[in-house]
mmCIF file of C-alpha atoms in Angstrom:
data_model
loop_
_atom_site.group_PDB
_atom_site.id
_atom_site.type_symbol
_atom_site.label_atom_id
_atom_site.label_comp_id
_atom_site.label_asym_id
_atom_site.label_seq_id
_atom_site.Cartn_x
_atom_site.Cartn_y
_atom_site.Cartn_z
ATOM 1 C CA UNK A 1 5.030 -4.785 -15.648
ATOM 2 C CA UNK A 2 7.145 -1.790 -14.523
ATOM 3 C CA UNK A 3 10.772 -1.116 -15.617
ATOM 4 C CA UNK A 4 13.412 -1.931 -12.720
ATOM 5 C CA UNK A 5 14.261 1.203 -10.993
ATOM 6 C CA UNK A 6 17.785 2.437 -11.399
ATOM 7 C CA UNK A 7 19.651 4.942 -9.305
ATOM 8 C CA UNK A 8 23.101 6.272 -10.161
ATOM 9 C CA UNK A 9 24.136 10.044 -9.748
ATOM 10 C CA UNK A 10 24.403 11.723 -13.121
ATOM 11 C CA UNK A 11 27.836 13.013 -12.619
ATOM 12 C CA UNK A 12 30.748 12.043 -10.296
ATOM 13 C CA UNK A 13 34.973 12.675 -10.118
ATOM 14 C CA UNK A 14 37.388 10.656 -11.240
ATOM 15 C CA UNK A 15 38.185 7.990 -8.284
ATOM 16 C CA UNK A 16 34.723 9.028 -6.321
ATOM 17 C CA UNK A 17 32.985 6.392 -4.671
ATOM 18 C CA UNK A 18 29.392 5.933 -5.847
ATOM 19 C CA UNK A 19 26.228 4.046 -4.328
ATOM 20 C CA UNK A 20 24.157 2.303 -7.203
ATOM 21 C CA UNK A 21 20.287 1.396 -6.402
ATOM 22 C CA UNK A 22 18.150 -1.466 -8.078
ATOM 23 C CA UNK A 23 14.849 -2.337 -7.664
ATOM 24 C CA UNK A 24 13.109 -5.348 -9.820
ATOM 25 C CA UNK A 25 9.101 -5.952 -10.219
ATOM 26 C CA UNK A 26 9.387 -9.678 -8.664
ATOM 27 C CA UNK A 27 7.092 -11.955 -6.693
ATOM 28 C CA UNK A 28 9.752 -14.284 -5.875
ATOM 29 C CA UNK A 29 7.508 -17.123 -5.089
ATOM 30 C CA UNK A 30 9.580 -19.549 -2.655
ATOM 31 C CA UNK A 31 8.294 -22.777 -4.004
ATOM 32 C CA UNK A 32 7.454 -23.660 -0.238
ATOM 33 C CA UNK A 33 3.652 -22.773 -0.042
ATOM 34 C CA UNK A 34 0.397 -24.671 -0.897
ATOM 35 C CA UNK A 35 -3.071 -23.558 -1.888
ATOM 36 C CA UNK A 36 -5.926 -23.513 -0.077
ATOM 37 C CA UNK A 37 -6.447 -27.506 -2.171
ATOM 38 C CA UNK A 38 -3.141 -28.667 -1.621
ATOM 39 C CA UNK A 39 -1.365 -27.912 -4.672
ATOM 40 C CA UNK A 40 2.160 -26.980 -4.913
ATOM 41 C CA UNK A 41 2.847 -23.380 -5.915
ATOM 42 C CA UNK A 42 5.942 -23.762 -7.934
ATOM 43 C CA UNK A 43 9.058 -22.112 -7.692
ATOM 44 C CA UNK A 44 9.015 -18.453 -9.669
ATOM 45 C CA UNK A 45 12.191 -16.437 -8.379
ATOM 46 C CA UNK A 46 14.785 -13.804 -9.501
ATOM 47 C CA UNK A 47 18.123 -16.252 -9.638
ATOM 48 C CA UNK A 48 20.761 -14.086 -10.664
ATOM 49 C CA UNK A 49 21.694 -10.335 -10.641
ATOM 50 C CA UNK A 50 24.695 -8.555 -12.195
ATOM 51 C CA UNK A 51 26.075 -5.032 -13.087
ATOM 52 C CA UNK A 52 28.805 -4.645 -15.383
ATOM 53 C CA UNK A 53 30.062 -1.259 -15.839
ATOM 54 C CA UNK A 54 31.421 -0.037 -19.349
ATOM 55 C CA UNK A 55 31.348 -4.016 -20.377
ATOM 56 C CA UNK A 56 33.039 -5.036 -16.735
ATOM 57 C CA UNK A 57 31.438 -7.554 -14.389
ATOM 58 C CA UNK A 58 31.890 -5.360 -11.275
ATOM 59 C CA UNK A 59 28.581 -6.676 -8.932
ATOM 60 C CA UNK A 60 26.973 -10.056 -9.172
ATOM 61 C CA UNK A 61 24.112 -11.903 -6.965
ATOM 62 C CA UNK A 62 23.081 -15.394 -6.884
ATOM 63 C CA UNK A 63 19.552 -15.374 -5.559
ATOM 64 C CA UNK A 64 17.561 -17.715 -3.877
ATOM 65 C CA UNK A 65 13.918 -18.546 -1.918
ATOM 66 C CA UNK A 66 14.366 -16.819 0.869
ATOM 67 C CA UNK A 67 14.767 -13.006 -0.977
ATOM 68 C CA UNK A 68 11.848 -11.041 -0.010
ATOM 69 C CA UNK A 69 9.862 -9.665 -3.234
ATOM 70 C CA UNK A 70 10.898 -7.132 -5.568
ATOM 71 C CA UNK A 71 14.490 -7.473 -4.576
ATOM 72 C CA UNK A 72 16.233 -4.166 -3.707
ATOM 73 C CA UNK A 73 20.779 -3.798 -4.532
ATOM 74 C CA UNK A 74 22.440 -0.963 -3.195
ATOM 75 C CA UNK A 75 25.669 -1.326 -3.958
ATOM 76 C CA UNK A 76 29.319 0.796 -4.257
ATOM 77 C CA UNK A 77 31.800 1.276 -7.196
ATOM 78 C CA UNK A 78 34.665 3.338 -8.029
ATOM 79 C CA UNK A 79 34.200 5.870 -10.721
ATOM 80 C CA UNK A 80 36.799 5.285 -13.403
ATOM 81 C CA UNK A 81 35.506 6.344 -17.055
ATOM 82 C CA UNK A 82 32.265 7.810 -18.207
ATOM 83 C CA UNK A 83 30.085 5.496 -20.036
ATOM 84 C CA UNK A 84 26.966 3.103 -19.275
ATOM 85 C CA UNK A 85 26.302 0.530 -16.039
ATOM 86 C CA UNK A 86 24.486 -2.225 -17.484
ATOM 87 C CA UNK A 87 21.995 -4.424 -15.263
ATOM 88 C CA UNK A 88 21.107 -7.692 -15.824
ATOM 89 C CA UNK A 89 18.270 -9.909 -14.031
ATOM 90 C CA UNK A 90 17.363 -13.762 -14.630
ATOM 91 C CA UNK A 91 15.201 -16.043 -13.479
ATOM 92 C CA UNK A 92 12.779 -19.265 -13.284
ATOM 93 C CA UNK A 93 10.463 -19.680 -16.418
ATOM 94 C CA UNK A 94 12.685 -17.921 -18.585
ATOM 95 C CA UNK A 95 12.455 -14.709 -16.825
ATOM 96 C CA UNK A 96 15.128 -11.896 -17.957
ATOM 97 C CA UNK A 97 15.162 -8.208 -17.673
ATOM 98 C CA UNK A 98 17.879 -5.774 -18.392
ATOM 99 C CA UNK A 99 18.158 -1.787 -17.682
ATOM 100 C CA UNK A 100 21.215 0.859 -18.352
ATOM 101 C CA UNK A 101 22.191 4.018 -16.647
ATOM 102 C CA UNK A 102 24.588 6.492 -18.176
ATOM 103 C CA UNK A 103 27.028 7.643 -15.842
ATOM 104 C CA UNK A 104 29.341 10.913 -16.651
ATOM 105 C CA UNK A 105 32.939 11.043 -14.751
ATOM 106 C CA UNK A 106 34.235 14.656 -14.378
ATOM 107 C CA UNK B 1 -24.892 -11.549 10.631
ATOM 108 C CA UNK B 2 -21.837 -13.831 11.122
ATOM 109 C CA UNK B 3 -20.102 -10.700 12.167
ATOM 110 C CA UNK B 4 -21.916 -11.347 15.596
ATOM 111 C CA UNK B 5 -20.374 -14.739 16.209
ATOM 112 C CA UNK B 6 -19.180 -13.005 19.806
ATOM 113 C CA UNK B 7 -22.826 -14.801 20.731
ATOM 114 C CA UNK B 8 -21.500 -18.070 20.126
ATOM 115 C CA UNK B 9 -17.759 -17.371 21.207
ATOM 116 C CA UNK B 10 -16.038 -21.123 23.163
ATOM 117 C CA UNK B 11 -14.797 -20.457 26.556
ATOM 118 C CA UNK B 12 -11.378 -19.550 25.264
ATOM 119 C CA UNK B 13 -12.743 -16.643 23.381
ATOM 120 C CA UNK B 14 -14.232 -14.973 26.078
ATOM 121 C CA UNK B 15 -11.417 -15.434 28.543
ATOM 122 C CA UNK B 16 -9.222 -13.815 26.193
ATOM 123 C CA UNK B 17 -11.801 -11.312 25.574
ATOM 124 C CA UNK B 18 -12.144 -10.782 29.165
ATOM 125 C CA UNK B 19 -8.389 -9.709 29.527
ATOM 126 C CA UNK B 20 -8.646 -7.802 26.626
ATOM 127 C CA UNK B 21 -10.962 -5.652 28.307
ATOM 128 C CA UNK B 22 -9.530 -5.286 31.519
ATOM 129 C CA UNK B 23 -6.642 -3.842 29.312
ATOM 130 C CA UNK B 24 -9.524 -1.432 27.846
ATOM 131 C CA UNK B 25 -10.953 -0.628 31.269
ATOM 132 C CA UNK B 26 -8.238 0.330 32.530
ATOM 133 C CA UNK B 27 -7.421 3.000 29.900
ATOM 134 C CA UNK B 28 -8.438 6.598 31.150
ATOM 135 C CA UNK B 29 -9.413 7.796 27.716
ATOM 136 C CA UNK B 30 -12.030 4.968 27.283
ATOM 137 C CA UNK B 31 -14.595 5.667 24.834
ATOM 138 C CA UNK B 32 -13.318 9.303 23.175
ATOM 139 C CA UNK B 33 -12.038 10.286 19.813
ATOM 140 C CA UNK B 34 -8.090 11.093 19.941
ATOM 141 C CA UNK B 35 -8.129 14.807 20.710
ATOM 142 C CA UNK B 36 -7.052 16.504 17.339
ATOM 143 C CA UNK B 37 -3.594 17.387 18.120
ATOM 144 C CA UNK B 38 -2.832 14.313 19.454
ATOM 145 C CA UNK B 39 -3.018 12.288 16.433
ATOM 146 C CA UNK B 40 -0.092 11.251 14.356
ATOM 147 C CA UNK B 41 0.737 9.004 11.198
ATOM 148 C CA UNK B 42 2.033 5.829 11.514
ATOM 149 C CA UNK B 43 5.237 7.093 9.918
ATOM 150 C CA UNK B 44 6.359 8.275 13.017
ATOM 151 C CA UNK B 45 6.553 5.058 14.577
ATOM 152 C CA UNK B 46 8.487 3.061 11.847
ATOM 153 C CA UNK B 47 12.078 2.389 12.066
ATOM 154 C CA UNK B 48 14.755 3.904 10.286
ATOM 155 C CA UNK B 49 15.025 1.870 7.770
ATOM 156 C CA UNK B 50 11.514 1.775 6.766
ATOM 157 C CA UNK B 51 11.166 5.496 7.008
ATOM 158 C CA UNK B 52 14.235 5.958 4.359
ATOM 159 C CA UNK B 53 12.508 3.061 2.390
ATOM 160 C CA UNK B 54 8.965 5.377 2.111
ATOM 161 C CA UNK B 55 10.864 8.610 1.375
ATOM 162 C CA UNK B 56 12.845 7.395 -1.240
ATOM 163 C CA UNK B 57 10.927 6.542 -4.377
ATOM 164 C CA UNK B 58 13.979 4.897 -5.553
ATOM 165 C CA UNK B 59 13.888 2.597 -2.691
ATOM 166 C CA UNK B 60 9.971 2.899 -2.130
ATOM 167 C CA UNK B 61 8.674 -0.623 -3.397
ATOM 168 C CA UNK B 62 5.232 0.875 -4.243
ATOM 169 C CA UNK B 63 7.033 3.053 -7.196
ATOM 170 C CA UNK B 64 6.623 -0.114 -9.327
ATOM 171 C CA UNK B 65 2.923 0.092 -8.708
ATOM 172 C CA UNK B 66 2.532 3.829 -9.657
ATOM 173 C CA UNK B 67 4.840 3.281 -12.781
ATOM 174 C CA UNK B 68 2.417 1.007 -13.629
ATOM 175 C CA UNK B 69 -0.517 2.934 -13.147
ATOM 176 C CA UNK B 70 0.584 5.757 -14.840
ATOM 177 C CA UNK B 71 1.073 3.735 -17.877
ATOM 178 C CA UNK B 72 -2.447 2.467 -17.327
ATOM 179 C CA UNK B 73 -3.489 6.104 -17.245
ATOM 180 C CA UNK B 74 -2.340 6.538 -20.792
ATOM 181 C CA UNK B 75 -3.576 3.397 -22.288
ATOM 182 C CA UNK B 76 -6.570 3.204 -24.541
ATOM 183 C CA UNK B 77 -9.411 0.427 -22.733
ATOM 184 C CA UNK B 78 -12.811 -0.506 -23.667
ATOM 185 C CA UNK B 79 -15.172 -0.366 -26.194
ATOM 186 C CA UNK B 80 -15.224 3.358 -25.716
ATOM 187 C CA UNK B 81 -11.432 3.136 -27.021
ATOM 188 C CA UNK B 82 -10.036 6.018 -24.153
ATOM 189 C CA UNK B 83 -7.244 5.796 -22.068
ATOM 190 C CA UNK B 84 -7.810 7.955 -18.316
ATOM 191 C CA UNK B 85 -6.028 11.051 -20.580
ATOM 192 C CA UNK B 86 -8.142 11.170 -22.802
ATOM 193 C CA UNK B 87 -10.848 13.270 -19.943
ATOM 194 C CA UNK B 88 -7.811 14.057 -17.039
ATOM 195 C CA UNK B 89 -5.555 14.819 -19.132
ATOM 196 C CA UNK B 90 -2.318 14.832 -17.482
ATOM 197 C CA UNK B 91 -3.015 13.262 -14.026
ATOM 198 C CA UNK B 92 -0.207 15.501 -11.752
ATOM 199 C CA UNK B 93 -2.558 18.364 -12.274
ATOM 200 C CA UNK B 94 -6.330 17.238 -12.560
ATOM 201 C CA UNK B 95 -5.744 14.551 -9.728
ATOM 202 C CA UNK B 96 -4.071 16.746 -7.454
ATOM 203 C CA UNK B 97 -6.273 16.506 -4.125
ATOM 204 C CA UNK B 98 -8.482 14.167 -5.541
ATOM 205 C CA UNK B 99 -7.235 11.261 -3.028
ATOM 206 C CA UNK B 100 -7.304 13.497 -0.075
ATOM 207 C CA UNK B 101 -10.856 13.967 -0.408
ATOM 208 C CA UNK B 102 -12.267 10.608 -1.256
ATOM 209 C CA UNK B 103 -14.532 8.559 -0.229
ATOM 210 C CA UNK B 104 -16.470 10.962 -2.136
ATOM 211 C CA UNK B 105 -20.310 11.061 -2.308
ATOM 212 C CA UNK B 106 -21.724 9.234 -5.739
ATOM 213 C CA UNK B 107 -25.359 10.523 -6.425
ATOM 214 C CA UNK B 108 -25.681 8.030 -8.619
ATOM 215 C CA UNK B 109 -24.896 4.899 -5.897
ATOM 216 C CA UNK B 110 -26.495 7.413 -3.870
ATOM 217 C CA UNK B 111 -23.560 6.724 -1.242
ATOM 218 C CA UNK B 112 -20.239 7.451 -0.468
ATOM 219 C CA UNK B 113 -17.897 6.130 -3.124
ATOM 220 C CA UNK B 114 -13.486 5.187 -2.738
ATOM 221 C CA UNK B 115 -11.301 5.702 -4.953
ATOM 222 C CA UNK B 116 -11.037 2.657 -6.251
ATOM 223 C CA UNK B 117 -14.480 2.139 -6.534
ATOM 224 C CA UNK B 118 -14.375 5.700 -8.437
ATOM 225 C CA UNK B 119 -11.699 4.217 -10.608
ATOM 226 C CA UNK B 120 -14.167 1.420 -11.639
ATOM 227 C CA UNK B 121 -17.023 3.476 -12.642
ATOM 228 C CA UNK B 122 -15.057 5.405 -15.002
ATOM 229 C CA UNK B 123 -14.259 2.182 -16.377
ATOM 230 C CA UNK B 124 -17.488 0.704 -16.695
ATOM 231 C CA UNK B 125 -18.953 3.923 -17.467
ATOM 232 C CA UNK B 126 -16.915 6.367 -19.557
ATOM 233 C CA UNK B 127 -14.328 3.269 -21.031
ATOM 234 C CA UNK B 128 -17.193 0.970 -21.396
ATOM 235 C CA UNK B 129 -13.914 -1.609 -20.158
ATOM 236 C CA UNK B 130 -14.472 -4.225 -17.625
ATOM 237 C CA UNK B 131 -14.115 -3.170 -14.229
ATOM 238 C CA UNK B 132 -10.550 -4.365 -12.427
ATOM 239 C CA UNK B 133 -10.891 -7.247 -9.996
ATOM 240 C CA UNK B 134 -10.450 -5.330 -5.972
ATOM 241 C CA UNK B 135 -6.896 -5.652 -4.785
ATOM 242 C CA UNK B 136 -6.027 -6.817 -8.172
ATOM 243 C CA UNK B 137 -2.356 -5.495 -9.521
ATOM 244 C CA UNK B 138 -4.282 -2.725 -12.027
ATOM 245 C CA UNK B 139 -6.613 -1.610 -9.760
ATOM 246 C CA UNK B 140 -4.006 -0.934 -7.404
ATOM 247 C CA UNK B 141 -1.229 0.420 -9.260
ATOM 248 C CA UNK B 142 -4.065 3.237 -10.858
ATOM 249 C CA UNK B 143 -5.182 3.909 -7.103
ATOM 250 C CA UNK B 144 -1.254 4.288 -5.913
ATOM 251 C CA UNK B 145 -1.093 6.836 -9.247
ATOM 252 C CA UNK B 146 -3.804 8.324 -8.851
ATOM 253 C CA UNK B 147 -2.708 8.717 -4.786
ATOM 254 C CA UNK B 148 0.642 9.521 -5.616
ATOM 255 C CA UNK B 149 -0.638 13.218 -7.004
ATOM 256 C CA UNK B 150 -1.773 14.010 -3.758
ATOM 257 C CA UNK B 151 1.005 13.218 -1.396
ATOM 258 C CA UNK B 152 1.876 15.958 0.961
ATOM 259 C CA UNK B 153 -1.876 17.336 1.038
ATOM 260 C CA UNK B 154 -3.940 17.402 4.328
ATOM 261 C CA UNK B 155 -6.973 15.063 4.015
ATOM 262 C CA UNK B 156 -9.688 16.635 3.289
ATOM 263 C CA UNK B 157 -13.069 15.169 3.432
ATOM 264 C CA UNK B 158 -15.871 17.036 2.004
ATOM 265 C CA UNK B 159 -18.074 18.951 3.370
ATOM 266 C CA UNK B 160 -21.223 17.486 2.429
ATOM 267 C CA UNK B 161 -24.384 16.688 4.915
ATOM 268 C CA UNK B 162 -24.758 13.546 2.132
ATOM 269 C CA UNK B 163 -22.208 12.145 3.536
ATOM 270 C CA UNK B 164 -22.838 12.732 7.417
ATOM 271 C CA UNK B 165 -25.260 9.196 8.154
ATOM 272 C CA UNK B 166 -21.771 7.587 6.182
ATOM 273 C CA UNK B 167 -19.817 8.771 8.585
ATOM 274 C CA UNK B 168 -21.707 7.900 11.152
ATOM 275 C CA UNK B 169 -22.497 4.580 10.097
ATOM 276 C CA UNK B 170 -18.573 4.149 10.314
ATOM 277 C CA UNK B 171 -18.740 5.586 13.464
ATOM 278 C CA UNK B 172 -20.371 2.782 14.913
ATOM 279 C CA UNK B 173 -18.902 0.319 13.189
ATOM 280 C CA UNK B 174 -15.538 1.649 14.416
ATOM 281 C CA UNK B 175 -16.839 0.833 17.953
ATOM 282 C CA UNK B 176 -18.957 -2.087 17.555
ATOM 283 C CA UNK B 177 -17.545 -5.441 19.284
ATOM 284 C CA UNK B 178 -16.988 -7.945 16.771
ATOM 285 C CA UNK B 179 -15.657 -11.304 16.417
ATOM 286 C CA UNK B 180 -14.837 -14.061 18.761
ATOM 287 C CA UNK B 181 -12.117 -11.943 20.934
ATOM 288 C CA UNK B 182 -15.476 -9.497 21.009
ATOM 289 C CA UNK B 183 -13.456 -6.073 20.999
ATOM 290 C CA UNK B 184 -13.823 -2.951 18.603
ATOM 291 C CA UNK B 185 -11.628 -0.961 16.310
ATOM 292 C CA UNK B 186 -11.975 1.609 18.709
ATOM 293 C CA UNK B 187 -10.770 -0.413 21.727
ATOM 294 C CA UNK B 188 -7.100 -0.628 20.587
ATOM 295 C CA UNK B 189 -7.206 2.384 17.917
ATOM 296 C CA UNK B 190 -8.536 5.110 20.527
ATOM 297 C CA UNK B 191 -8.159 3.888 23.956
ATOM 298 C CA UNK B 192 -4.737 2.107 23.789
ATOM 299 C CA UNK B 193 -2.775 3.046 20.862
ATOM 300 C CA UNK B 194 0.877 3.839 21.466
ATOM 301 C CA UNK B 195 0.915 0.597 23.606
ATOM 302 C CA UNK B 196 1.625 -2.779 22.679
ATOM 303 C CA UNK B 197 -0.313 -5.614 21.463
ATOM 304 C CA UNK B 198 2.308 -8.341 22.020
ATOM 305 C CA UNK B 199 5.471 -7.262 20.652
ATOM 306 C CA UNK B 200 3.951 -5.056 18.562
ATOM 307 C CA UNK B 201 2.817 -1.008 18.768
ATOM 308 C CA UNK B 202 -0.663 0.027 18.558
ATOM 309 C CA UNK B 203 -1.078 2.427 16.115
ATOM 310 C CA UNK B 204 -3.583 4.742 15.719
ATOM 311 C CA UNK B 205 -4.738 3.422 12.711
ATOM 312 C CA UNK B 206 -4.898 6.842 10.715
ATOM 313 C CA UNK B 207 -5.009 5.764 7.144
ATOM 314 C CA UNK B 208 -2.239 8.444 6.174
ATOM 315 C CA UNK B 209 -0.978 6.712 2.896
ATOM 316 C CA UNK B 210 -2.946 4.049 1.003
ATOM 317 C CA UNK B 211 -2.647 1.760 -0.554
ATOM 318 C CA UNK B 212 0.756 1.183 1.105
ATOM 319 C CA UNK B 213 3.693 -1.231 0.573
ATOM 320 C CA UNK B 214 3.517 -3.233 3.835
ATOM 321 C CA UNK B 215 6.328 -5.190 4.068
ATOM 322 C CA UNK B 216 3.792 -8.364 6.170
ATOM 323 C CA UNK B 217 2.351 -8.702 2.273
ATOM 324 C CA UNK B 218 5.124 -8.040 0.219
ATOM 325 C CA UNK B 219 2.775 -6.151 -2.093
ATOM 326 C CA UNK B 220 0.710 -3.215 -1.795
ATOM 327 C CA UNK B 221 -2.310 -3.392 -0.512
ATOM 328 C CA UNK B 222 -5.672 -1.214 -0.123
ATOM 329 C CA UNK B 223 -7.073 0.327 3.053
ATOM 330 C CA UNK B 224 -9.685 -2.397 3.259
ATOM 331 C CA UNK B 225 -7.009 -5.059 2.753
ATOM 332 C CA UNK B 226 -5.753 -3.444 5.940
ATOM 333 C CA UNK B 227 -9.671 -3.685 7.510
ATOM 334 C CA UNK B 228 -9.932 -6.983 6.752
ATOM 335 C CA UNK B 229 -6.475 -8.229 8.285
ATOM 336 C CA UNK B 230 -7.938 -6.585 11.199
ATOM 337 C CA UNK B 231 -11.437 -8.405 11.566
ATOM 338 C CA UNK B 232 -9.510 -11.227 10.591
ATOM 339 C CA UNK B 233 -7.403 -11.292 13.769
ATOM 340 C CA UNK B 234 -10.687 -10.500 16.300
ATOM 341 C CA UNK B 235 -11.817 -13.770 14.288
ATOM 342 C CA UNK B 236 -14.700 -12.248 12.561
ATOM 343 C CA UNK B 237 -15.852 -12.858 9.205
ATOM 344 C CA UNK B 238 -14.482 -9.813 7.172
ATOM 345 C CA UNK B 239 -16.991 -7.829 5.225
ATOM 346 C CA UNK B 240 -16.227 -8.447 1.756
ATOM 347 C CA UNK B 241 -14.198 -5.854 -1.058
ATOM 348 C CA UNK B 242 -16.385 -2.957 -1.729
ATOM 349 C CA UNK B 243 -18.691 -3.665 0.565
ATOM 350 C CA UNK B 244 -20.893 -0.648 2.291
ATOM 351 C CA UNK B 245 -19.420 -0.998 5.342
ATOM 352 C CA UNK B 246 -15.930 -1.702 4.589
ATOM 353 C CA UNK B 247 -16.570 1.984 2.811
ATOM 354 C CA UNK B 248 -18.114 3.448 5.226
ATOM 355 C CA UNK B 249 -15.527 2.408 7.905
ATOM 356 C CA UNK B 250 -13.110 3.843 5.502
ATOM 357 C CA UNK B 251 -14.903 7.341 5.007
ATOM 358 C CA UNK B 252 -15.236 7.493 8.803
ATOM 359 C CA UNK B 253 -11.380 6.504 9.090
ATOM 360 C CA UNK B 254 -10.831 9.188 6.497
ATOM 361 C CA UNK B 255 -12.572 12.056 8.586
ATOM 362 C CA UNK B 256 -11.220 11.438 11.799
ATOM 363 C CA UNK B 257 -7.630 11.601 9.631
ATOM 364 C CA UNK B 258 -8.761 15.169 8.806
ATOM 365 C CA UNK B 259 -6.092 17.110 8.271
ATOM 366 C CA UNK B 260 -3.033 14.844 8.189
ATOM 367 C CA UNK B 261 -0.829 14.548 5.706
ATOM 368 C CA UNK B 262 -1.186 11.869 3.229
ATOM 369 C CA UNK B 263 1.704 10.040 2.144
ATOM 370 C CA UNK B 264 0.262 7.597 -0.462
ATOM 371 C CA UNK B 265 2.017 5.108 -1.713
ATOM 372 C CA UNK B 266 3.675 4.794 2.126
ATOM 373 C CA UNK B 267 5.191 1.978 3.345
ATOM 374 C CA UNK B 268 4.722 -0.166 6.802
ATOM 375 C CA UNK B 269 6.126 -3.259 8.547
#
């Protein structure tokens, strides 16, 4: 399965503003639909996203059904100290996936 | 065929039908190809959003898919033990193009060929690996790879008299009635696109950037997912994956593109 894909910029200043992008490989299967025979597709969903930057919680999602697949953040931080933005992804049947960006502040 | 179940269409059927055609009547340009500078990409049509979420590959959906296919390009498969590198090589310079002229001509099916079908005999052939299952995820993250090379070209079909009673097979199935509702491709593709079909626009149905992310599926899909949809809704019974005329609709699809840009993997509502 592809990696997440992660977009920082590579450099910003001290007290910039910053958009982060994430996008996950999911089918995020509602748990609502049937097969053709009747069966119950179960539940298979991303149910928890967070971003911690240089070991700080600073972005977290709780997911649910209704998130279309291969769920897209965008999201906005301050820039404080260079380091690494860690991303972190659970989910139903034990799913978990992580990814880290380097980030240099000028 | 069942593809002729017009013959045996209920009242209903044919009353919709009816209107449909009235609607088709009524257009002036009943009956002719788009004139060549008229035609345009569905791109144009799309929202903001979605056009930001197709240029971006950050954002683009179908970048998972070609990830994937490009590590499919490198891995070894089949008895023959060769990944797609091992012949290609590296894949943003020996598949350059390659999508923008395909369906190709196969001597040895002695008929025209997709890409995904060419995919498959390399597999079978030159991997000695099973062949992937259509619309399945490796089959279409190795097309949207393989597509990816050629974004920005101008389709090209080529020029080969082979191909020509292909073409023109797809010709007429392009504006053949089929299906209960008893209406062709060509009906709403040539004679009314840029109007709408309930809320929503007719396109022109140029097939600019498969397989695309369409946001409907959630996934991407191939061009004769997209063919299928479409019988689906005139309530005919869909020529299977792979089949001759779901390829030959797709070469003649392909040449009346001629020229656009492709945009592979692209994505629409």
């Amino acid at each position: 399965m592809a990696r997440p894909l992660i977009n920082v910029p590579a450099k910003v200043k001290r007290g910039q503003v910053f958009e982060i992008k994430t996008l996950i490989s999911h089918i995020m299967e509602t748990g609502f639909r049937f097969t053709t025979t009747g069966d119950k597709i179960p539940r298979d969903i991303v149910t928890t996203f967070s971003c911690s930057y240089n070991g700080e919680e600073i972005f977290r999602a709780d997911l649910y059904p209704a998130i279309s697949a291969n769920p897209f953040f965008d999201f906005f931080t301050v820039a404080t100290e260079s380091g690494t933005l860690d991303f972190k992804w659970t989910g139903d049947n034990g799913f978990a996936e992580s990814a880290t960006a380097k980030i240099v502040v000028e | 065929m069942s593809l002729q179940t017009s013959r045996v269409a209920p009242i209903i059927g044919r009353a919709t039908a009816v209107a449909f055609m009235l609607v088709a009547i009524a257009s002036a340009a009943n009956g002719a190809d788009i004139p060549l500078d008229q035609r345009r990409s569905g791109y144009l049509d799309l929202g903001r959003d979605s056009k930001a979420m197709q240029d971006d590959d950050t954002i683009n959906p179908a970048t998972l898919w070609v990830q994937d296919g490009e590590a499919l390009w490198n891995q070894k498969a089949g008895a023959a033990n060769r990944a797609c590198a091992d012949c290609h090589q590296d894949a943003t310079v020996s598949m350059k193009g390659v999508a923008a002229r395909y369906p190709a001509f196969s001597a040895a099916r002695n008929g025209p060929v997709n890409l995904e079908q060419r995919i498959n005999l390399c597999r079978s052939e030159h991997q000695q690996a099973q062949p992937f299952a259509y619309e399945s995820r490796e089959l279409l993250a190795l097309t949207a790879y393989v597509g990816r090379q050629s974004r920005g070209m101008a389709i090209a079909p080529p020029d080969d008299d082979r191909l020509a009673p292909f073409v023109e097979a797809g010709r007429k199935l392009f504006n053949r009635r089929i299906g209960q509702i008893d209406m062709s491709c060509a009906q709403c593709h040539d004679d009314n696109w840029g109007k709408k079909l309930a809320g929503s626009l007719i396109p022109q149905a140029q097939p600019t950037g498969y397989p695309i992310y369409r946001l409907e599926w959630q996934s991407l899909g191939s061009l004769q997912r997209r063919l299928r949809n479409c019988m689906t809704g005139l309530r005919a019974e869909a020529y299977e994956y792979g089949a001759p005329e779901n390829v030959n609709l797709e070469l003649f699809l392909m040449w009346r593109a001629r020229g656009l840009q492709l945009e592979t993997p692209a994505v629409r509502p």
